[in-house]
mmCIF file with all atom_site columns, C-alpha atoms in Angstrom:
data_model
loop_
_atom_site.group_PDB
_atom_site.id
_atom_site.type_symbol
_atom_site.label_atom_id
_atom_site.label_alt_id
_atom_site.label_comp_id
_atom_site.label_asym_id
_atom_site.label_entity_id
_atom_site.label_seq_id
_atom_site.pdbx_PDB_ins_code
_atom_site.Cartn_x
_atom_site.Cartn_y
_atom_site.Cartn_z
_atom_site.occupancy
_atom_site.B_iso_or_equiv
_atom_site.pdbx_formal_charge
_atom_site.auth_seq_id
_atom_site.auth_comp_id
_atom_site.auth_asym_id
_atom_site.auth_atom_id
_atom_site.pdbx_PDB_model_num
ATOM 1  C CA . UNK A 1 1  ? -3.011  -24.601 7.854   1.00 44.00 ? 1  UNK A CA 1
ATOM 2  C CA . UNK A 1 2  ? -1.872  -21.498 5.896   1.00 51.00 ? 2  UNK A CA 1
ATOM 3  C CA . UNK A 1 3  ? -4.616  -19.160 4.862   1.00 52.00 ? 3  UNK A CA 1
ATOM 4  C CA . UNK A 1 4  ? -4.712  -17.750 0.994   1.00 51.00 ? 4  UNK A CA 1
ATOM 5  C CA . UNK A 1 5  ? -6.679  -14.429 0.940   1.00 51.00 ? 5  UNK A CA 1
ATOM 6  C CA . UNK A 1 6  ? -8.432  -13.596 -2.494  1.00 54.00 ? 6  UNK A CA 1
ATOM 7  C CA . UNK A 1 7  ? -6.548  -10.353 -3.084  1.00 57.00 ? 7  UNK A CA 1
ATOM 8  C CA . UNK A 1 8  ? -2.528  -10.364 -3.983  1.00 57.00 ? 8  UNK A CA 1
ATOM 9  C CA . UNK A 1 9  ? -0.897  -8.352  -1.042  1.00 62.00 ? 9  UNK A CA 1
ATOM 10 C CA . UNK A 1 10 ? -0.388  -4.938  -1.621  1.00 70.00 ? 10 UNK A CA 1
ATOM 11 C CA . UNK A 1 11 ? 2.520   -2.787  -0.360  1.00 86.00 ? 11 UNK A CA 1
ATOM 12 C CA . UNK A 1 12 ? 1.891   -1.030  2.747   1.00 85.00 ? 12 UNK A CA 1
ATOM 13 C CA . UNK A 1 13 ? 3.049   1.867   1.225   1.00 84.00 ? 13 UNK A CA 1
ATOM 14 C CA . UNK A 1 14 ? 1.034   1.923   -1.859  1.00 87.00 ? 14 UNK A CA 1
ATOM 15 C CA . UNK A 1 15 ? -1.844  1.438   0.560   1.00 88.00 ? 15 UNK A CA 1
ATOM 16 C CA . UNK A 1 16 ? -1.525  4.581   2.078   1.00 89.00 ? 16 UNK A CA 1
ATOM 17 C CA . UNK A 1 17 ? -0.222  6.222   -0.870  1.00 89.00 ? 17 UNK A CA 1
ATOM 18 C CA . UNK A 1 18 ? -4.045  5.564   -2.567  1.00 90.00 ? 18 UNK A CA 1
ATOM 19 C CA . UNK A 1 19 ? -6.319  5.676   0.643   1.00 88.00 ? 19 UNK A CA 1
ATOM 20 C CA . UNK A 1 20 ? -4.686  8.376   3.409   1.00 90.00 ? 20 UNK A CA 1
ATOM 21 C CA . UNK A 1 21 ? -4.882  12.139  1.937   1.00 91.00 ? 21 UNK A CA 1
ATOM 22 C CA . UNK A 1 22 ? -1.485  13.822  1.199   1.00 93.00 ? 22 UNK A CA 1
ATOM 23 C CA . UNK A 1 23 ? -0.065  16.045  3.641   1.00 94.00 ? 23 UNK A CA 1
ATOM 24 C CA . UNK A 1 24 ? -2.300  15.144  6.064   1.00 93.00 ? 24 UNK A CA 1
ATOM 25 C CA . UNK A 1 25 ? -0.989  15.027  9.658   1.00 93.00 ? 25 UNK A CA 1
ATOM 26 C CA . UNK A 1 26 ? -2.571  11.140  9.881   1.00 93.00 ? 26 UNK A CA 1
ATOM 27 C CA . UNK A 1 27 ? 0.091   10.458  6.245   1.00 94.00 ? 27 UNK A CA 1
ATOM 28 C CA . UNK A 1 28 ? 2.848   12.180  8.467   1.00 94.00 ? 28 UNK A CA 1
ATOM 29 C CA . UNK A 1 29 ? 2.346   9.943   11.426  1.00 94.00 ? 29 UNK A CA 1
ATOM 30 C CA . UNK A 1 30 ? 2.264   6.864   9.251   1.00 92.00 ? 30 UNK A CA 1
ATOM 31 C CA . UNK A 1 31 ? 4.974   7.932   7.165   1.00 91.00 ? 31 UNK A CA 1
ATOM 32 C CA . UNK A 1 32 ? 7.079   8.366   10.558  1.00 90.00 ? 32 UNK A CA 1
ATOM 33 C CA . UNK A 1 33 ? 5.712   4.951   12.252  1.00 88.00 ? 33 UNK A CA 1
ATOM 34 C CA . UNK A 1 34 ? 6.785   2.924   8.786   1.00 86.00 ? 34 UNK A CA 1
ATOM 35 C CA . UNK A 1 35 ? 10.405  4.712   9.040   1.00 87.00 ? 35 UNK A CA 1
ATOM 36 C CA . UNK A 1 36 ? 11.019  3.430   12.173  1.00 86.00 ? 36 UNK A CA 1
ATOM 37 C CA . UNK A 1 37 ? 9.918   0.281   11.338  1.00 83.00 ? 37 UNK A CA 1
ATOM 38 C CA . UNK A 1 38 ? 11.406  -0.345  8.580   1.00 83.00 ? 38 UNK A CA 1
ATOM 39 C CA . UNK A 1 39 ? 14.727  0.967   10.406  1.00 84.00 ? 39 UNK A CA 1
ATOM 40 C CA . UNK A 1 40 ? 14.275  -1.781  12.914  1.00 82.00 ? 40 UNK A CA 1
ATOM 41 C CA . UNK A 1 41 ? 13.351  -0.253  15.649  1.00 78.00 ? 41 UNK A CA 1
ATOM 42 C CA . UNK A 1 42 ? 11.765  -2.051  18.434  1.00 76.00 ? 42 UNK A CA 1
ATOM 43 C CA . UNK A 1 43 ? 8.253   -1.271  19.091  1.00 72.00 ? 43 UNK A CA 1
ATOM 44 C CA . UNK A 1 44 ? 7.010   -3.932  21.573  1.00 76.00 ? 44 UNK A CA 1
ATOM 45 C CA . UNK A 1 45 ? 4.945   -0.913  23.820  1.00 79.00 ? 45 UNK A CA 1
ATOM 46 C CA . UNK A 1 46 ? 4.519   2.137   22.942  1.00 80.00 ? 46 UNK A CA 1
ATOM 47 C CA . UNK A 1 47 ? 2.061   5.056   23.655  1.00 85.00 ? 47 UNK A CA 1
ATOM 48 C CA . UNK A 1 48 ? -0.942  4.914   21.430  1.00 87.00 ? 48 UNK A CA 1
ATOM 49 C CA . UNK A 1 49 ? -0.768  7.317   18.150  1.00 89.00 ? 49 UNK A CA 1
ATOM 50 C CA . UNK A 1 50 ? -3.973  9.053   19.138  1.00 92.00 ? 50 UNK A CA 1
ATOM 51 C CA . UNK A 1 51 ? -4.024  10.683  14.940  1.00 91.00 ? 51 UNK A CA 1
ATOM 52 C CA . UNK A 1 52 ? -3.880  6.747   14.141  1.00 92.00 ? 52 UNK A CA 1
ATOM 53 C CA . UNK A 1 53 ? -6.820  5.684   16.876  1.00 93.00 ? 53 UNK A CA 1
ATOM 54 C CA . UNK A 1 54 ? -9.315  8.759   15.663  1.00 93.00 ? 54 UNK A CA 1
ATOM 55 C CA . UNK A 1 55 ? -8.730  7.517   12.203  1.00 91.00 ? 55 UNK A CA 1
ATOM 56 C CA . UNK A 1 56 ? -9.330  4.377   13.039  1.00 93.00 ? 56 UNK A CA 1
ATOM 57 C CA . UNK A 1 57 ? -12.184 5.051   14.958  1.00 95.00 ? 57 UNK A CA 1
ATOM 58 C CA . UNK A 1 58 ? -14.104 7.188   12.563  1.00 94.00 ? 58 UNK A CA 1
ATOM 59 C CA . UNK A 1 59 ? -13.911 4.623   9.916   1.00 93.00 ? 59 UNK A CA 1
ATOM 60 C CA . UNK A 1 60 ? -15.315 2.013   12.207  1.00 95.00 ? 60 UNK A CA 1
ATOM 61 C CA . UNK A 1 61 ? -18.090 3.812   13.291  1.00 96.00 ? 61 UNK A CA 1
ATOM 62 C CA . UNK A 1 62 ? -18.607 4.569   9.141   1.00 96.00 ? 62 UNK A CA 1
ATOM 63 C CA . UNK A 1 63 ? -18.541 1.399   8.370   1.00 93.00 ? 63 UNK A CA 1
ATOM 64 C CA . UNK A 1 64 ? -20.964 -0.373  11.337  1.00 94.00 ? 64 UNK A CA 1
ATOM 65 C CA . UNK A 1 65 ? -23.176 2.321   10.041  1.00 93.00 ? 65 UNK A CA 1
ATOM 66 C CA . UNK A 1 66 ? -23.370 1.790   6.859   1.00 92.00 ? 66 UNK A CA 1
ATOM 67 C CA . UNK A 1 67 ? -23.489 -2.081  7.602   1.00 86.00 ? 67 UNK A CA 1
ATOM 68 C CA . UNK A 1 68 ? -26.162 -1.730  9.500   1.00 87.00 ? 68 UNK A CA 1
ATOM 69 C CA . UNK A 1 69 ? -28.624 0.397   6.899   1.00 87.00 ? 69 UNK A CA 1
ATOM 70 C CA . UNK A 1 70 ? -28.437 -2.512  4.485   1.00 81.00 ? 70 UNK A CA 1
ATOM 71 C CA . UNK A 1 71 ? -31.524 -4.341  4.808   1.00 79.00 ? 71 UNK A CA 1
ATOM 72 C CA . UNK A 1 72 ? -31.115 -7.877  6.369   1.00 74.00 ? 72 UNK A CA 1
ATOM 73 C CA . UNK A 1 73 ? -32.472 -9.553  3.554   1.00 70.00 ? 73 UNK A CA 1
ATOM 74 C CA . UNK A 1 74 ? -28.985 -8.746  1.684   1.00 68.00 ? 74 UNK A CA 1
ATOM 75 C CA . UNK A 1 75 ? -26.893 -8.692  4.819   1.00 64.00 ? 75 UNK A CA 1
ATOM 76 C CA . UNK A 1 76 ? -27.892 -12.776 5.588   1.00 67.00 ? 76 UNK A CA 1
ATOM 77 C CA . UNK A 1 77 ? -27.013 -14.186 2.411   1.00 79.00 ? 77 UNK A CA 1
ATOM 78 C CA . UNK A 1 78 ? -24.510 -17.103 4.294   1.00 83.00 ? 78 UNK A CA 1
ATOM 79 C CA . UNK A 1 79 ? -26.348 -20.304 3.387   1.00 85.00 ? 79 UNK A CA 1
ATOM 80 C CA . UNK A 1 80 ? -27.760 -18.868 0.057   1.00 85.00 ? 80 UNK A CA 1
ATOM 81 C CA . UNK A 1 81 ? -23.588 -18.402 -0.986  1.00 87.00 ? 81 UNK A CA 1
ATOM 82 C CA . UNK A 1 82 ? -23.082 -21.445 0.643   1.00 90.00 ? 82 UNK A CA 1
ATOM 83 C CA . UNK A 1 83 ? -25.116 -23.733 -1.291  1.00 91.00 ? 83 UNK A CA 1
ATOM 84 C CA . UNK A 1 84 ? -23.729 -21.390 -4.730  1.00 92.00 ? 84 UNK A CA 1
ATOM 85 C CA . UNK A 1 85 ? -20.398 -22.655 -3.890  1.00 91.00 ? 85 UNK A CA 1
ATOM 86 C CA . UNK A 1 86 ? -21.390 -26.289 -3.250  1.00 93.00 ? 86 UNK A CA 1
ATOM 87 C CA . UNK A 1 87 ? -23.380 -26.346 -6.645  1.00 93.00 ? 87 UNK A CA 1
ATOM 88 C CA . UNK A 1 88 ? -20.258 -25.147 -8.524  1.00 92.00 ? 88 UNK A CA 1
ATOM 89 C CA . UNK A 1 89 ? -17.665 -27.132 -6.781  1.00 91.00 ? 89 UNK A CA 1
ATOM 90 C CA . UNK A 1 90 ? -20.311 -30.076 -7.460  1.00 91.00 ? 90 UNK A CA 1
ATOM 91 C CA . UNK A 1 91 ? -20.385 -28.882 -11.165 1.00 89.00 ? 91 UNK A CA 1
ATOM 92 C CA . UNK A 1 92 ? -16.733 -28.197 -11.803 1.00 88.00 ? 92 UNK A CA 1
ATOM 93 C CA . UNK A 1 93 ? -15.883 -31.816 -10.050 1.00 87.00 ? 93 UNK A CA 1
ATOM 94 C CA . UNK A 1 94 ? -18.902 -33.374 -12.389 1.00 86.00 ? 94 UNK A CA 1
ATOM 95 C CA . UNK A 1 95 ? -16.941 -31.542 -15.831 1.00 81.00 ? 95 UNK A CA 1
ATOM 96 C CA . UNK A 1 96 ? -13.539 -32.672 -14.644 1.00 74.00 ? 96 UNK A CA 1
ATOM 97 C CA . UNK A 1 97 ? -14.219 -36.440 -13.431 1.00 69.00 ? 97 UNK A CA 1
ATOM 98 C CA . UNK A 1 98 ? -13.036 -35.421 -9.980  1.00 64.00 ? 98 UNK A CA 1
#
């Protein structure tokens, strides 16, 4: 089964264009690793980029932290969504005969 996300794709490069700071080193590296990918070479193993690890790193560790100051009352909304979606599927098939 194919998988739709919500979002359209966005280019790789306009990615890092709007989220990695210009002439950084980590926008270097990137901007080296995409040129050699996009020049076919082969990159089945290869010595971690450690610019590209700290990077991701850091933001990981941002993120779990902020995640985990949100108060679990908002964090465990699952079934509450859940049963949203089910009413308005049950609507929209209800308005449409379905």
């Amino acid at each position: 089964m194919e998988r739709h996300n919500a979002m359209p794709p966005i280019e790789f490069d306009a990615l890092v264009e709007g989220l990695v700071p210009e002439g950084s080193r980590l926008r270097r590296v990137i901007g080296e690793l995409l040129a050699r990918k996009k020049a076919g070479d082969e990159m089945d193993y290869e010595p971690r980029i450690h610019s590209i690890d700290e990077y991701l790193e850091e933001k990981i560790a941002y993120f779990s932290d902020a995640v985990s100051r949100i108060p679990a009352a908002v964090r465990n909304q699952d079934q509450k969504l859940d049963q949203l979606f089910r009413s308005a599927l049950r609507e929209v098939w209800q308005t449409n005969g379905l």
